[in-house]
CSV table of C-alpha atoms in Angstrom, one decimal:
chain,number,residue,atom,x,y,z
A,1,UNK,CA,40.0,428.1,211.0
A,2,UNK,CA,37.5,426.0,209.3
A,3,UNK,CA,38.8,422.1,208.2
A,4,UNK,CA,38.1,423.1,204.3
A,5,UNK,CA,40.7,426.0,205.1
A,6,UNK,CA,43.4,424.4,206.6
A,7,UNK,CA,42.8,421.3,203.8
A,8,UNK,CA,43.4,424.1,201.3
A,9,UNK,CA,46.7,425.2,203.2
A,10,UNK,CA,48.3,422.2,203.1
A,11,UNK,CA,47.6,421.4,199.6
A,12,UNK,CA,49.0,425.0,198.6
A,13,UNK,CA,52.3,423.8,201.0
A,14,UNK,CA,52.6,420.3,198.9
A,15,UNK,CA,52.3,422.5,195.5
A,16,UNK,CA,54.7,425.2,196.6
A,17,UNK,CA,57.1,422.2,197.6
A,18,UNK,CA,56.7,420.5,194.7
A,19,UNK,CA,57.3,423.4,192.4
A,20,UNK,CA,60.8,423.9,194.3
A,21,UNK,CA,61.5,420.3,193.9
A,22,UNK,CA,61.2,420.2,190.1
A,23,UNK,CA,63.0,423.9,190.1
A,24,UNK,CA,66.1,421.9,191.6
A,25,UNK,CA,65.7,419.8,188.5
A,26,UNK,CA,67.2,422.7,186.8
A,27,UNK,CA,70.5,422.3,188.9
A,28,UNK,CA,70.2,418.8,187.7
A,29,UNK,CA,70.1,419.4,184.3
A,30,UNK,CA,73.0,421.7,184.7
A,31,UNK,CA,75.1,419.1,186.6
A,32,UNK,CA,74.3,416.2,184.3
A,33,UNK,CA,74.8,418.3,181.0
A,34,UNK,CA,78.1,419.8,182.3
A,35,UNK,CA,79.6,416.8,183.4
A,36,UNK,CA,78.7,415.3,180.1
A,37,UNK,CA,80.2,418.0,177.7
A,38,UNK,CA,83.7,419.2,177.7
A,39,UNK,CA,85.1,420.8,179.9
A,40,UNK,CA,85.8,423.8,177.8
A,41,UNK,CA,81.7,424.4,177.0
A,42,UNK,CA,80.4,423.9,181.0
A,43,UNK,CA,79.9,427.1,181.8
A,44,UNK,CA,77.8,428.1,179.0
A,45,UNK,CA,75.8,425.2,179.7
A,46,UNK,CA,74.9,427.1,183.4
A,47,UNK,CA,74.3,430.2,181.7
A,48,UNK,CA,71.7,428.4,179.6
A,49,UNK,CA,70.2,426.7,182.4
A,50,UNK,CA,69.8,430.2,183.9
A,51,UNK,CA,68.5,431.9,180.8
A,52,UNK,CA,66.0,429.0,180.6
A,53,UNK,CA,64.6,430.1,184.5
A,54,UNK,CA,64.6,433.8,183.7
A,55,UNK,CA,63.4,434.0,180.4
A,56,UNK,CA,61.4,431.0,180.6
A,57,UNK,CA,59.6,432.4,183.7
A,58,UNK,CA,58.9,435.4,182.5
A,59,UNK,CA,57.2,434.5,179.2
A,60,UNK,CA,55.2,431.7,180.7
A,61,UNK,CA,53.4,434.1,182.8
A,62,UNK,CA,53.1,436.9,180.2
A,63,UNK,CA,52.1,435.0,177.8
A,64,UNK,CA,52.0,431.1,177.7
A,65,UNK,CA,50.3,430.3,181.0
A,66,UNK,CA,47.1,431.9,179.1
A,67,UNK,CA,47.7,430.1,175.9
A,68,UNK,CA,47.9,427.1,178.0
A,69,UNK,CA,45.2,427.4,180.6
A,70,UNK,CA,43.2,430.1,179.0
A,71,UNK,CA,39.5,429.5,178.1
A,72,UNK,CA,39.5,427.4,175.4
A,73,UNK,CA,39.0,428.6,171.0
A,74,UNK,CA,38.4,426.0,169.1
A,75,UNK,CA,39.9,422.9,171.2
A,76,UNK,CA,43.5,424.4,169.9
A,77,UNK,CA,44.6,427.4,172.3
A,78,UNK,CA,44.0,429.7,174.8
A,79,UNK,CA,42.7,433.0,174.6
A,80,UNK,CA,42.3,434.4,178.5
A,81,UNK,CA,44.9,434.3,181.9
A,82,UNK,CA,47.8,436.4,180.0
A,83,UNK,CA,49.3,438.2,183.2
A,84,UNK,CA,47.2,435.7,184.9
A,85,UNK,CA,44.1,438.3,184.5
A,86,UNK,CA,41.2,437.7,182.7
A,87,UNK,CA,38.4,434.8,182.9
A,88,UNK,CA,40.2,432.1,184.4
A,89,UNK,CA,36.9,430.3,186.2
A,90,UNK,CA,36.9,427.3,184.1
A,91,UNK,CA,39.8,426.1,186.2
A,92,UNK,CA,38.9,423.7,188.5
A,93,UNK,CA,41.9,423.1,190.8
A,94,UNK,CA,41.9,422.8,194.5
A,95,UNK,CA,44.5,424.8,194.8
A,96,UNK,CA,45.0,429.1,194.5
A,97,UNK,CA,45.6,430.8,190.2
A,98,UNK,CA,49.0,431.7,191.8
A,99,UNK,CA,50.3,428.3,193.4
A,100,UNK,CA,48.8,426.3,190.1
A,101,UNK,CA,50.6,429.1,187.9
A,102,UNK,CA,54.1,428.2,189.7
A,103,UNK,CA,53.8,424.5,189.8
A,104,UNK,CA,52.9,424.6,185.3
A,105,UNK,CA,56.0,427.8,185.8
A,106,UNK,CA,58.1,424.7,186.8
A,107,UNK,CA,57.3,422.5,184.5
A,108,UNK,CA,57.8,425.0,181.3
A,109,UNK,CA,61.4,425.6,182.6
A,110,UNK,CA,62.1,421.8,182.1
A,111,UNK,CA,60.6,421.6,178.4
A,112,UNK,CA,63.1,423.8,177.6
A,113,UNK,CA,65.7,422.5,179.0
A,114,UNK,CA,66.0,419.0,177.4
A,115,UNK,CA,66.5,420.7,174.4
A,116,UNK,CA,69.6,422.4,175.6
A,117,UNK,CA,71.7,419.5,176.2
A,118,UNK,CA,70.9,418.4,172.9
A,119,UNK,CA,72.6,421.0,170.8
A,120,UNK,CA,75.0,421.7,173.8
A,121,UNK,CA,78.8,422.7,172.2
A,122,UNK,CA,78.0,424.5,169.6
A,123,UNK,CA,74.5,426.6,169.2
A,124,UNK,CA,75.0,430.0,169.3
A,125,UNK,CA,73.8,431.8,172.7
A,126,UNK,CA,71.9,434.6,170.8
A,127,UNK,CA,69.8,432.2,169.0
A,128,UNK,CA,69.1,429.7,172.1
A,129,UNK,CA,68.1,432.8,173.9
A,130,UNK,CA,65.4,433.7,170.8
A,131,UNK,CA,64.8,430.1,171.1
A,132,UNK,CA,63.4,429.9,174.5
A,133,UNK,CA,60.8,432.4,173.6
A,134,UNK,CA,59.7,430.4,170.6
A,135,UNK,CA,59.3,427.1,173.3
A,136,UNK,CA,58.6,429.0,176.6
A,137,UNK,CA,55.5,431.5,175.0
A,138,UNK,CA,54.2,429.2,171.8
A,139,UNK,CA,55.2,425.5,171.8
A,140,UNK,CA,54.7,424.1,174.6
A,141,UNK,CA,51.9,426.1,176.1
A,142,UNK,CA,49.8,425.6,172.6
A,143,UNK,CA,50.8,421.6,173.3
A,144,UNK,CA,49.8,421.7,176.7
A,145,UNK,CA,46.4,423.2,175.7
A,146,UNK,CA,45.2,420.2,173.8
A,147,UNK,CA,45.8,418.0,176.4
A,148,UNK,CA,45.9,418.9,179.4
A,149,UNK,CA,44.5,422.7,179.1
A,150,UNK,CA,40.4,421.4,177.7
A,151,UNK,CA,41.8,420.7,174.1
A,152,UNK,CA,41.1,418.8,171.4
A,153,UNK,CA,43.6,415.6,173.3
A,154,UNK,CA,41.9,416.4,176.9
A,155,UNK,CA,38.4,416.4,175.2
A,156,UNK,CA,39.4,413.0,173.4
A,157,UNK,CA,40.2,411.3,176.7
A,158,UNK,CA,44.2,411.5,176.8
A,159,UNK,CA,45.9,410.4,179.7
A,160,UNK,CA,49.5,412.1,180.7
A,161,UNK,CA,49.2,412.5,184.2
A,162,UNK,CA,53.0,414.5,184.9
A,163,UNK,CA,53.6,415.0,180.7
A,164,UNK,CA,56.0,411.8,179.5
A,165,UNK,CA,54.2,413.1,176.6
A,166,UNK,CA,53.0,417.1,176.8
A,167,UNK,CA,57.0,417.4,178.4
A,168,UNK,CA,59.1,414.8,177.3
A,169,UNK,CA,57.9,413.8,173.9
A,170,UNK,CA,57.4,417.5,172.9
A,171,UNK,CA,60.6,418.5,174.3
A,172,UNK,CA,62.2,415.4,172.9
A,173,UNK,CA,61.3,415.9,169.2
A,174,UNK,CA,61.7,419.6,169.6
A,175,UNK,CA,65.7,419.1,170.8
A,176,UNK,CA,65.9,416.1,167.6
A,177,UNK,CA,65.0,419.2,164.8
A,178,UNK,CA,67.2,421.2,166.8
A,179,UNK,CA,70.5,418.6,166.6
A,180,UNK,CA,69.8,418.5,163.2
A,181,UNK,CA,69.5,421.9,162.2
A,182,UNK,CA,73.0,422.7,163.8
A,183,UNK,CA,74.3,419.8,162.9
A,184,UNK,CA,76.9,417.7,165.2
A,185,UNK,CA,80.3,419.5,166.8
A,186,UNK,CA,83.3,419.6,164.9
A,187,UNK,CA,85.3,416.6,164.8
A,188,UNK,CA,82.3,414.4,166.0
A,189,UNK,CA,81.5,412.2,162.7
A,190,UNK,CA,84.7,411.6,160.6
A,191,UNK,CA,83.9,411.8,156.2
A,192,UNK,CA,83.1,408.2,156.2
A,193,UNK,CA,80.9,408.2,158.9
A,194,UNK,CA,82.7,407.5,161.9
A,195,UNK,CA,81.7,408.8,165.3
A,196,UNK,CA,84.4,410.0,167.6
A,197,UNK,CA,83.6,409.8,171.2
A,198,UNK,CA,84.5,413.3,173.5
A,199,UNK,CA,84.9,411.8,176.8
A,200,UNK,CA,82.6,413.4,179.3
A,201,UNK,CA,84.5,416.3,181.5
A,202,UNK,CA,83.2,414.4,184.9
A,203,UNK,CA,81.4,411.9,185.5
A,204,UNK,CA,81.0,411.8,189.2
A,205,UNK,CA,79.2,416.0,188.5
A,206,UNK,CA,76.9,413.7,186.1
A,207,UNK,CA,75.5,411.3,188.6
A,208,UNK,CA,74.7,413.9,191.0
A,209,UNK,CA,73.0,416.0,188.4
A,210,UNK,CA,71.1,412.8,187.9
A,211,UNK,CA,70.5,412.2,191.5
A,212,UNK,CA,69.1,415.3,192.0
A,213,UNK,CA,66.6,414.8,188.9
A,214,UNK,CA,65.8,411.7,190.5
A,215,UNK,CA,65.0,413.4,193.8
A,216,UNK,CA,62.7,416.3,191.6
A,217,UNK,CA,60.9,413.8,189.9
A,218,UNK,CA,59.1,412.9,192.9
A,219,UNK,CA,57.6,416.8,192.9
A,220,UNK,CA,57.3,416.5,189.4
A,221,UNK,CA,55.1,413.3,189.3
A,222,UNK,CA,53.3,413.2,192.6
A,223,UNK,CA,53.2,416.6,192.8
A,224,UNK,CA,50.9,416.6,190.1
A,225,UNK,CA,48.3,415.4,192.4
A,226,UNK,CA,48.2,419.1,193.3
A,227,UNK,CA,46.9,418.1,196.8
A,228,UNK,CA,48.3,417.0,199.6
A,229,UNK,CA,45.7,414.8,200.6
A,230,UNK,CA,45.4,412.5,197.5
A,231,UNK,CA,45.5,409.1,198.3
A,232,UNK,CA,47.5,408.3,195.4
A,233,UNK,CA,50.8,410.3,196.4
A,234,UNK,CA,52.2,407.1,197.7
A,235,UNK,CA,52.0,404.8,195.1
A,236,UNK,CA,52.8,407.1,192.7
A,237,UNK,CA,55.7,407.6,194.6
A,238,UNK,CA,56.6,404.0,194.5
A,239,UNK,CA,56.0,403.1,190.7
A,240,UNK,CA,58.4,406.1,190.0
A,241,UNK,CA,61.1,404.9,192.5
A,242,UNK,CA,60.2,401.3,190.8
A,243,UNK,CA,60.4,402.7,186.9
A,244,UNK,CA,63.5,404.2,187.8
A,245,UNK,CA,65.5,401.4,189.1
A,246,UNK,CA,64.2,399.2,186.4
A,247,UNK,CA,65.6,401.3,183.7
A,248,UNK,CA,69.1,402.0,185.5
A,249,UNK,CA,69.2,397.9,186.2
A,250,UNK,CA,68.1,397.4,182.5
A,251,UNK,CA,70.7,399.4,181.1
A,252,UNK,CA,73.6,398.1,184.1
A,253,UNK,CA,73.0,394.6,183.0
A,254,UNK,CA,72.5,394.9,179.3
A,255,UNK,CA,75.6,397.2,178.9
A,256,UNK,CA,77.6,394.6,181.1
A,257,UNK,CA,76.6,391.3,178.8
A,258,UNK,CA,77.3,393.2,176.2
A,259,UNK,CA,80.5,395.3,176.7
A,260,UNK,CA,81.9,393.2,179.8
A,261,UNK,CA,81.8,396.2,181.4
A,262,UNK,CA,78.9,398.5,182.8
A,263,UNK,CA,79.1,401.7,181.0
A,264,UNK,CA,78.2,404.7,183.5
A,265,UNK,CA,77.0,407.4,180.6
A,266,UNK,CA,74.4,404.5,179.9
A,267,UNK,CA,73.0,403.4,183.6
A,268,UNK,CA,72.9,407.2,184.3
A,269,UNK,CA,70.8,407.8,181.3
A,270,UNK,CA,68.6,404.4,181.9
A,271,UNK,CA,67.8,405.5,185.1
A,272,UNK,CA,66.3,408.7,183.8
A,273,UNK,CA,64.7,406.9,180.9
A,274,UNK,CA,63.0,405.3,183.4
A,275,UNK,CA,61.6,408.0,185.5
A,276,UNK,CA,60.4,410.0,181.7
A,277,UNK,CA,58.7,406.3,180.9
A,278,UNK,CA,56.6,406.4,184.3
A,279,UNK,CA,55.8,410.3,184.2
A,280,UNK,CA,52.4,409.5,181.6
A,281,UNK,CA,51.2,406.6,183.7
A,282,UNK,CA,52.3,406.8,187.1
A,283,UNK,CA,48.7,407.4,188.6
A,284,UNK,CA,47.3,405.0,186.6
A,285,UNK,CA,49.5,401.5,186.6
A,286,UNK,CA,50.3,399.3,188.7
A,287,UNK,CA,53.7,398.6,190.4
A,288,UNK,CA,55.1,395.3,188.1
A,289,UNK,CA,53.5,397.3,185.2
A,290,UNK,CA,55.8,400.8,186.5
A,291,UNK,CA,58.9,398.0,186.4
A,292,UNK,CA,58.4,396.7,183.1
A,293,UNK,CA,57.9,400.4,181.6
A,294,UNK,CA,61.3,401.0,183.1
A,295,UNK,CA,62.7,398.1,182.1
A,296,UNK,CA,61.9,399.0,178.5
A,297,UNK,CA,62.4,402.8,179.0
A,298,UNK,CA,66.1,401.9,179.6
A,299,UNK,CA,66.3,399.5,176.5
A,300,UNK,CA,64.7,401.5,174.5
A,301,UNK,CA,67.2,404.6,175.3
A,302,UNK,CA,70.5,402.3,174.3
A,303,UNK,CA,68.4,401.8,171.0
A,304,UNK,CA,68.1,405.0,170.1
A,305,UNK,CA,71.3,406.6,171.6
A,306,UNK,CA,73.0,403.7,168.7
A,307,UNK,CA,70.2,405.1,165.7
A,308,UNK,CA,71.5,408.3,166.4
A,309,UNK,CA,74.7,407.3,166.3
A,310,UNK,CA,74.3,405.4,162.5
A,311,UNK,CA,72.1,408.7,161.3
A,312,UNK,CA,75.0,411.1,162.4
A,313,UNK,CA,72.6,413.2,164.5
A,314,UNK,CA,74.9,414.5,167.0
A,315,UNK,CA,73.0,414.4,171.1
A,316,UNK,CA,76.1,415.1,173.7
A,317,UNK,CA,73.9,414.0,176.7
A,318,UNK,CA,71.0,411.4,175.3
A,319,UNK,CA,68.0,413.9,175.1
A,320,UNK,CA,65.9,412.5,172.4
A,321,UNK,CA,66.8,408.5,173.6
A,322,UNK,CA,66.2,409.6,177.2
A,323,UNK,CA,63.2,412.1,177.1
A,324,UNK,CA,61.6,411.6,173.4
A,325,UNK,CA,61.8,407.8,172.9
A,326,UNK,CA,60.9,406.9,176.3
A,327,UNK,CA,58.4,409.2,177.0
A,328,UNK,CA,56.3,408.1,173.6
A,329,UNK,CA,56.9,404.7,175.2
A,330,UNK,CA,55.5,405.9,178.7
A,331,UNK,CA,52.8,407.5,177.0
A,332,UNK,CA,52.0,404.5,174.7
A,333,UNK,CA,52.0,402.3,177.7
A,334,UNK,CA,49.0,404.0,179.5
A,335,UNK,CA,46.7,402.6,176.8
A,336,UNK,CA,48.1,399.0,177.5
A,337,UNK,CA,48.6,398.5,181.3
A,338,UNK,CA,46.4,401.5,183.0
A,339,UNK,CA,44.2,399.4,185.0
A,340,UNK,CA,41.1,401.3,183.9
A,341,UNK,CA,41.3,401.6,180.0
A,342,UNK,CA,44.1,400.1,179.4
A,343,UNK,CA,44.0,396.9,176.5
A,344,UNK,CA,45.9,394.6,178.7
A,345,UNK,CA,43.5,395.2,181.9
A,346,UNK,CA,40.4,394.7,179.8
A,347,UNK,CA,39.7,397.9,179.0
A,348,UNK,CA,40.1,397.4,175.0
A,349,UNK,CA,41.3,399.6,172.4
A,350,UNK,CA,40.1,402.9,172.4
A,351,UNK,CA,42.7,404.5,175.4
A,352,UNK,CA,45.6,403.1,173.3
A,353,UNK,CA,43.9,404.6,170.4
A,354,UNK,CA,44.0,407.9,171.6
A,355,UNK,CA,47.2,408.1,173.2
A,356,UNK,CA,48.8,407.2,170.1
A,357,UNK,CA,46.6,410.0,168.0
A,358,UNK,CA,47.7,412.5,171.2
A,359,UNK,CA,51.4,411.5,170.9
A,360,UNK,CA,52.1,412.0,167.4
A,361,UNK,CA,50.0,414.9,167.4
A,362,UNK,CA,52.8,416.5,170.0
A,363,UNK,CA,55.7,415.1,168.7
A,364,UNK,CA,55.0,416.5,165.4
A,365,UNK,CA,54.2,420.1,166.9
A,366,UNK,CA,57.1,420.0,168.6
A,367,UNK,CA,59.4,418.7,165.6
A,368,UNK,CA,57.3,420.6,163.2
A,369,UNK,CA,57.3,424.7,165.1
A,370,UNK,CA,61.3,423.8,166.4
A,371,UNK,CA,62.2,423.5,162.8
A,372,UNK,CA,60.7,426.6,160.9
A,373,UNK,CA,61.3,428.1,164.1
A,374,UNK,CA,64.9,427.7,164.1
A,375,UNK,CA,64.8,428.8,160.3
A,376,UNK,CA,63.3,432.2,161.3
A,377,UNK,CA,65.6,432.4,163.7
A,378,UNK,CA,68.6,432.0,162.0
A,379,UNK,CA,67.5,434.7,159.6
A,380,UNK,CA,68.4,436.8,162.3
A,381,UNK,CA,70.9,435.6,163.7
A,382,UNK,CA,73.2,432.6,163.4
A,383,UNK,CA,71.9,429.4,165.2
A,384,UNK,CA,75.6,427.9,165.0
A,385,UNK,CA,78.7,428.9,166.6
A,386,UNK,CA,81.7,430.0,164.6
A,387,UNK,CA,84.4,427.3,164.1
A,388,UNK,CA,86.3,429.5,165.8
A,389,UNK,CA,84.4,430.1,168.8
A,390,UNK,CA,83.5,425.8,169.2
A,391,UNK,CA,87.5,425.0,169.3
A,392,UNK,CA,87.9,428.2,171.7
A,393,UNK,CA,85.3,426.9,174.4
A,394,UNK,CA,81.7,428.6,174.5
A,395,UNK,CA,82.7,429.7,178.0
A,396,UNK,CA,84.8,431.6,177.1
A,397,UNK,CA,83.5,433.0,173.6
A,398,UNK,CA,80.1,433.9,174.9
A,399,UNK,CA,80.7,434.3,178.3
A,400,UNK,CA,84.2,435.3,178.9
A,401,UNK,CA,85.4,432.9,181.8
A,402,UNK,CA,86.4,429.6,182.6
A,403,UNK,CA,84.6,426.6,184.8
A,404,UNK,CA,87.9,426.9,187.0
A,405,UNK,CA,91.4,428.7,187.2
A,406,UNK,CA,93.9,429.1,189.7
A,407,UNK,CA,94.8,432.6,188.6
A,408,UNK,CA,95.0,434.7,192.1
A,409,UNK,CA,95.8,438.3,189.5
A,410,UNK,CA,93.1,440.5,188.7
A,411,UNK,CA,92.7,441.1,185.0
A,412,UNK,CA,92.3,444.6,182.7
A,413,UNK,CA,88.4,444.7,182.1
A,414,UNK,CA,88.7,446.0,178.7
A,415,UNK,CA,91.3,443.0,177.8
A,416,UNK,CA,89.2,440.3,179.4
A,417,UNK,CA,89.2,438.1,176.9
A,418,UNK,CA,92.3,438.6,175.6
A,419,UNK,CA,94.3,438.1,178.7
A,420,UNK,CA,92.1,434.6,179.3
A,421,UNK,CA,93.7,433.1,176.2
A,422,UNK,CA,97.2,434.6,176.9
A,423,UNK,CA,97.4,433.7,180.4
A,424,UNK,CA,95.8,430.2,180.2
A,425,UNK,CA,96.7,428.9,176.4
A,426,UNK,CA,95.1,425.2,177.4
A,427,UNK,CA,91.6,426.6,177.5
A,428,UNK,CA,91.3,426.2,173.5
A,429,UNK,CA,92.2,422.5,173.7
C-alpha cells in the first residue's frame, strides 16, 4: 500500500463520517421541530423528516447532483453526472464521485428540511411531498451550481465554505415564501393582530434535537474540508464550538435583562443561529471574529423571530430568524473579518462586494422558484390542510396514529381512523 493510497483512505473515512454526522442532523431536526409544535402534529413532523431522506436522496442523485456538479452551461447549471454518469472530470476532489456524491447527498436533505419546520401544522402532506422535488431536484442544486458547482458566484470569487448561504439563506427564504403562502395555523394571529403563543409540546425533546444538531455541525462544517488531513479541521472546529456558545450566551443574557427570565425556545434557537452564522466563514476567520458572528447571529435571530411576529408570518420553530437571517449575516461577514479579503483585515472591498451580490442572488432564487413553485403546486393539489384536519392533529389526519397511547387493544384495520377518535376523544384538542 502506497502513502498516497492510504492518504486517500482516510480521507474517504473522514467524508463517510461526516456524511453520517450531518445525516443525524436529520434526527435533530425531527426532535427540535417536534418538541416545538403540538403535540397533536409530531408525528407528521417525523414522517416529513423521512420523506425529506427518501425522496430527497433519490432525486439528488437522479437528477440534482448533475445540475449541481455537472459541467458547467453558461455559469448557471449543470448539464452532465445525472445517475452520476457522464463527464464528471472537471471535479477536482481528493476524494472518490461516490463518497463526494454522499457528503453534497447530506447536505440536500438539510435544505429541505428547514423549510419544514416552517410551515409545520398545517401544510398539506401531498403538497410537501411535491415540494421536496421542486427543492431536492431544481432549487437548490441550480443554487449550488453558481457557487459552489464553477458558476457564475464561484467564478466571481464567493466564499461559503459549509453553505451559511448556498444552505441556509436559500433554505431560509425558501421556508419564508412558504409560511406565507400557507399562511399561519388557525388561532395563531387574533383579527386585530394579536399573536397567540401554542406552547411547545416538550421542551427537554427540543434541546436534544438541538444538541444533536450541534454535534452534526461539526461534520457539516469541518467535514467540508473533505480530507482528513487538512490542517484546518481544528480550528474550524473551534470557531464553530466558539460561534455557537456566543449565540446561545447572546440570546441567555439578552432574554434574561429583558424578560427577567431566560427564555429556553430563544437560547435553543441562539445557539443554532450561531452555528448557521459560522457555517460561510469558518475556514476563513479567526476565533474572536467566530465569537462576535455568534454573538450577532443570536441577536439578530430575537430580531427577526419579533418582525415576524409584527408581519403575522406564522414560523412554529424560528427557521427564517435561525437559518435565513443569520446565515446572510454569516455570509456577509466573510467579506468583513476573513483574514484574507476581508475589509476589516485589509483586504478592501471587493470580497464584501461579492458576497453581498452572491447572497441576494440565492435568497431571491430561493424566495422567487418556492413561491411560483408552490402556486403550481397547489394547482394540483392543496398546499393547506383542511380546517378540519389542523384541529384533528396531522398525525392523525395524514397519518393515522398518535405520538403515544396507552391503548393495549388491537384495532379493526378498515376503521382505523375511526376507532382513534372514538377511543381517544383528547387527541382533537
Amino acid at each position: 500500500m502506497t502513502l498516497e493510497t492510504l492518504s486517500s483512505g482516510i480521507d474517504t473515512v473522514w467524508v463517510v463520517l461526516s456524511a453520517a454526522m450531518i445525516l443525524l442532523m436529520e434526527g435533530g431536526f425531527a426532535l427540535l421541530e417536534a418538541g416545538f409544535v403540538r403535540y397533536k402534529n409530531s408525528v407528521n413532523i417525523i414522517m416529513k423528516v423521512f420523506a425529506d431522506i427518501t425522496i430527497g436522496t433519490l432525486l439528488f442523485y437522479t437528477i440534482g447532483f448533475g445540475l449541481m456538479y455537472g459541467s458547467d452551461a453558461g455559469g448557471f447549471v449543470g448539464v452532465t453526472g445525472f445517475f452520476l454518469n457522464g463527464d464528471l472530470s472537471h471535479l477536482d476532489v481528493p476524494v472518490s464521485l461516490e463518497t463526494f456524491w454522499l457528503f453534497q447527498a447530506a447536505f440536500t436533505i438539510a435544505v429541505i428540511s428547514i423549510v419544514s419546520g416552517a410551515v409545520a401544522e398545517r401544510i398539506n402532506f401531498r403538497a410537501y411531498l411535491l415540494y421536496i422535488i421542486l427543492m431536492t431536484a431544481i432549487i437548490y442544486p441550480i443554487g449550488g451550481h453558481w457557487a459552489w458547482g464553477g458558476g457564475w458566484l464561484s467564478q466571481l470569487g464567493m466564499q461559503d465554505f459549509a453553505g451559511s448561504a448556498v444552505i441556509h439563506a436559500l433554505g431560509g427564504f425558501s421556508a419564508l415564501a412558504a409560511a406565507i403562502i400557507i399562511g399561519p395555523r388557525k388561532g395563531k394571529y387574533t383579527p386585530l393582530g394579536v399573536s397567540a403563543i401554542a406552547l411547545p409540546s416538550n421542551l427537554p425533546l427540543a434541546s436534544v434535537g438541538a444538541f444533536l444538531l450541534w454535534f452534526g455541525w461539526f461534520g457539516f462544517n469541518a467535514g467540508s474540508t473533505l480530507s482528513a488531513t487538512d490542517v484546518r479541521i481544528g480550528h474550524i472546529a473551534i470557531v464553530t464550538m466558539l460561534s455557537a456558545a456566543a449565540g446561545g450566551a447572546a440570546t441567555l443574557l439578552y432574554t434574561l435583562f429583558r424578560f427577567n427570565r431566560s427564555d429556553a425556545p430563544s437560547v435553543i434557537n441562539g445557539s443554532l443561529a450561531g452555528l448557521v452564522g459560522i457555517t460561510a466563514g469558518c475556514a476563513f476567520v479567526g476565533d474572536l471574529a467566530a465569537i462576535f458572528i455568534g454573538a450577532v447571529s443570536g441577536l439578530l435571530m430575537m430580531a427577526a423571530t419579533s418582525w415576524l411576529d409584527r408581519m403575522r408570518i406564522d414560523d412554529p420553530v424560528g427557521a427564517f430568524p435561525v437559518h435565513a437571517v443569520s446565515g446572510m449575516w454569516g455570509t456577509i461577514a466573510v467579506g468583513l473579518f476573513a483574514t484574507d479579503g476581508g475589509l476589516f483585515m485589509g483586504g478592501g472591498w471587493k470580497l464584501l462586494g461579492v458576497q453581498v451580490l452572491g447572497l441576494t442572488a440565492l435568497v431571491l432564487w430561493g424566495f422567487a422558484m418556492t413561491w411560483f413553485g408552490l402556486k403550481l403546486i397547489g394547482k394540483l393539489v392543496p398546499v393547506r390542510s383542511t380546517e378540519e384536519e389542523e384541529e384533528l392533529g396531522l398525525d392523525i389526519s395524514y397519518h393515522g396514529v398518535m405520538a403515544a397511547h396507552q391503548s393495549h387493544e388491537f384495532l379493526d384495520g378498515e376503521e382505523h381512523m375511526l376507532a382513534y377518535q372514538e377511543k381517544f376523544p383528547d387527541s382533537n384538542r
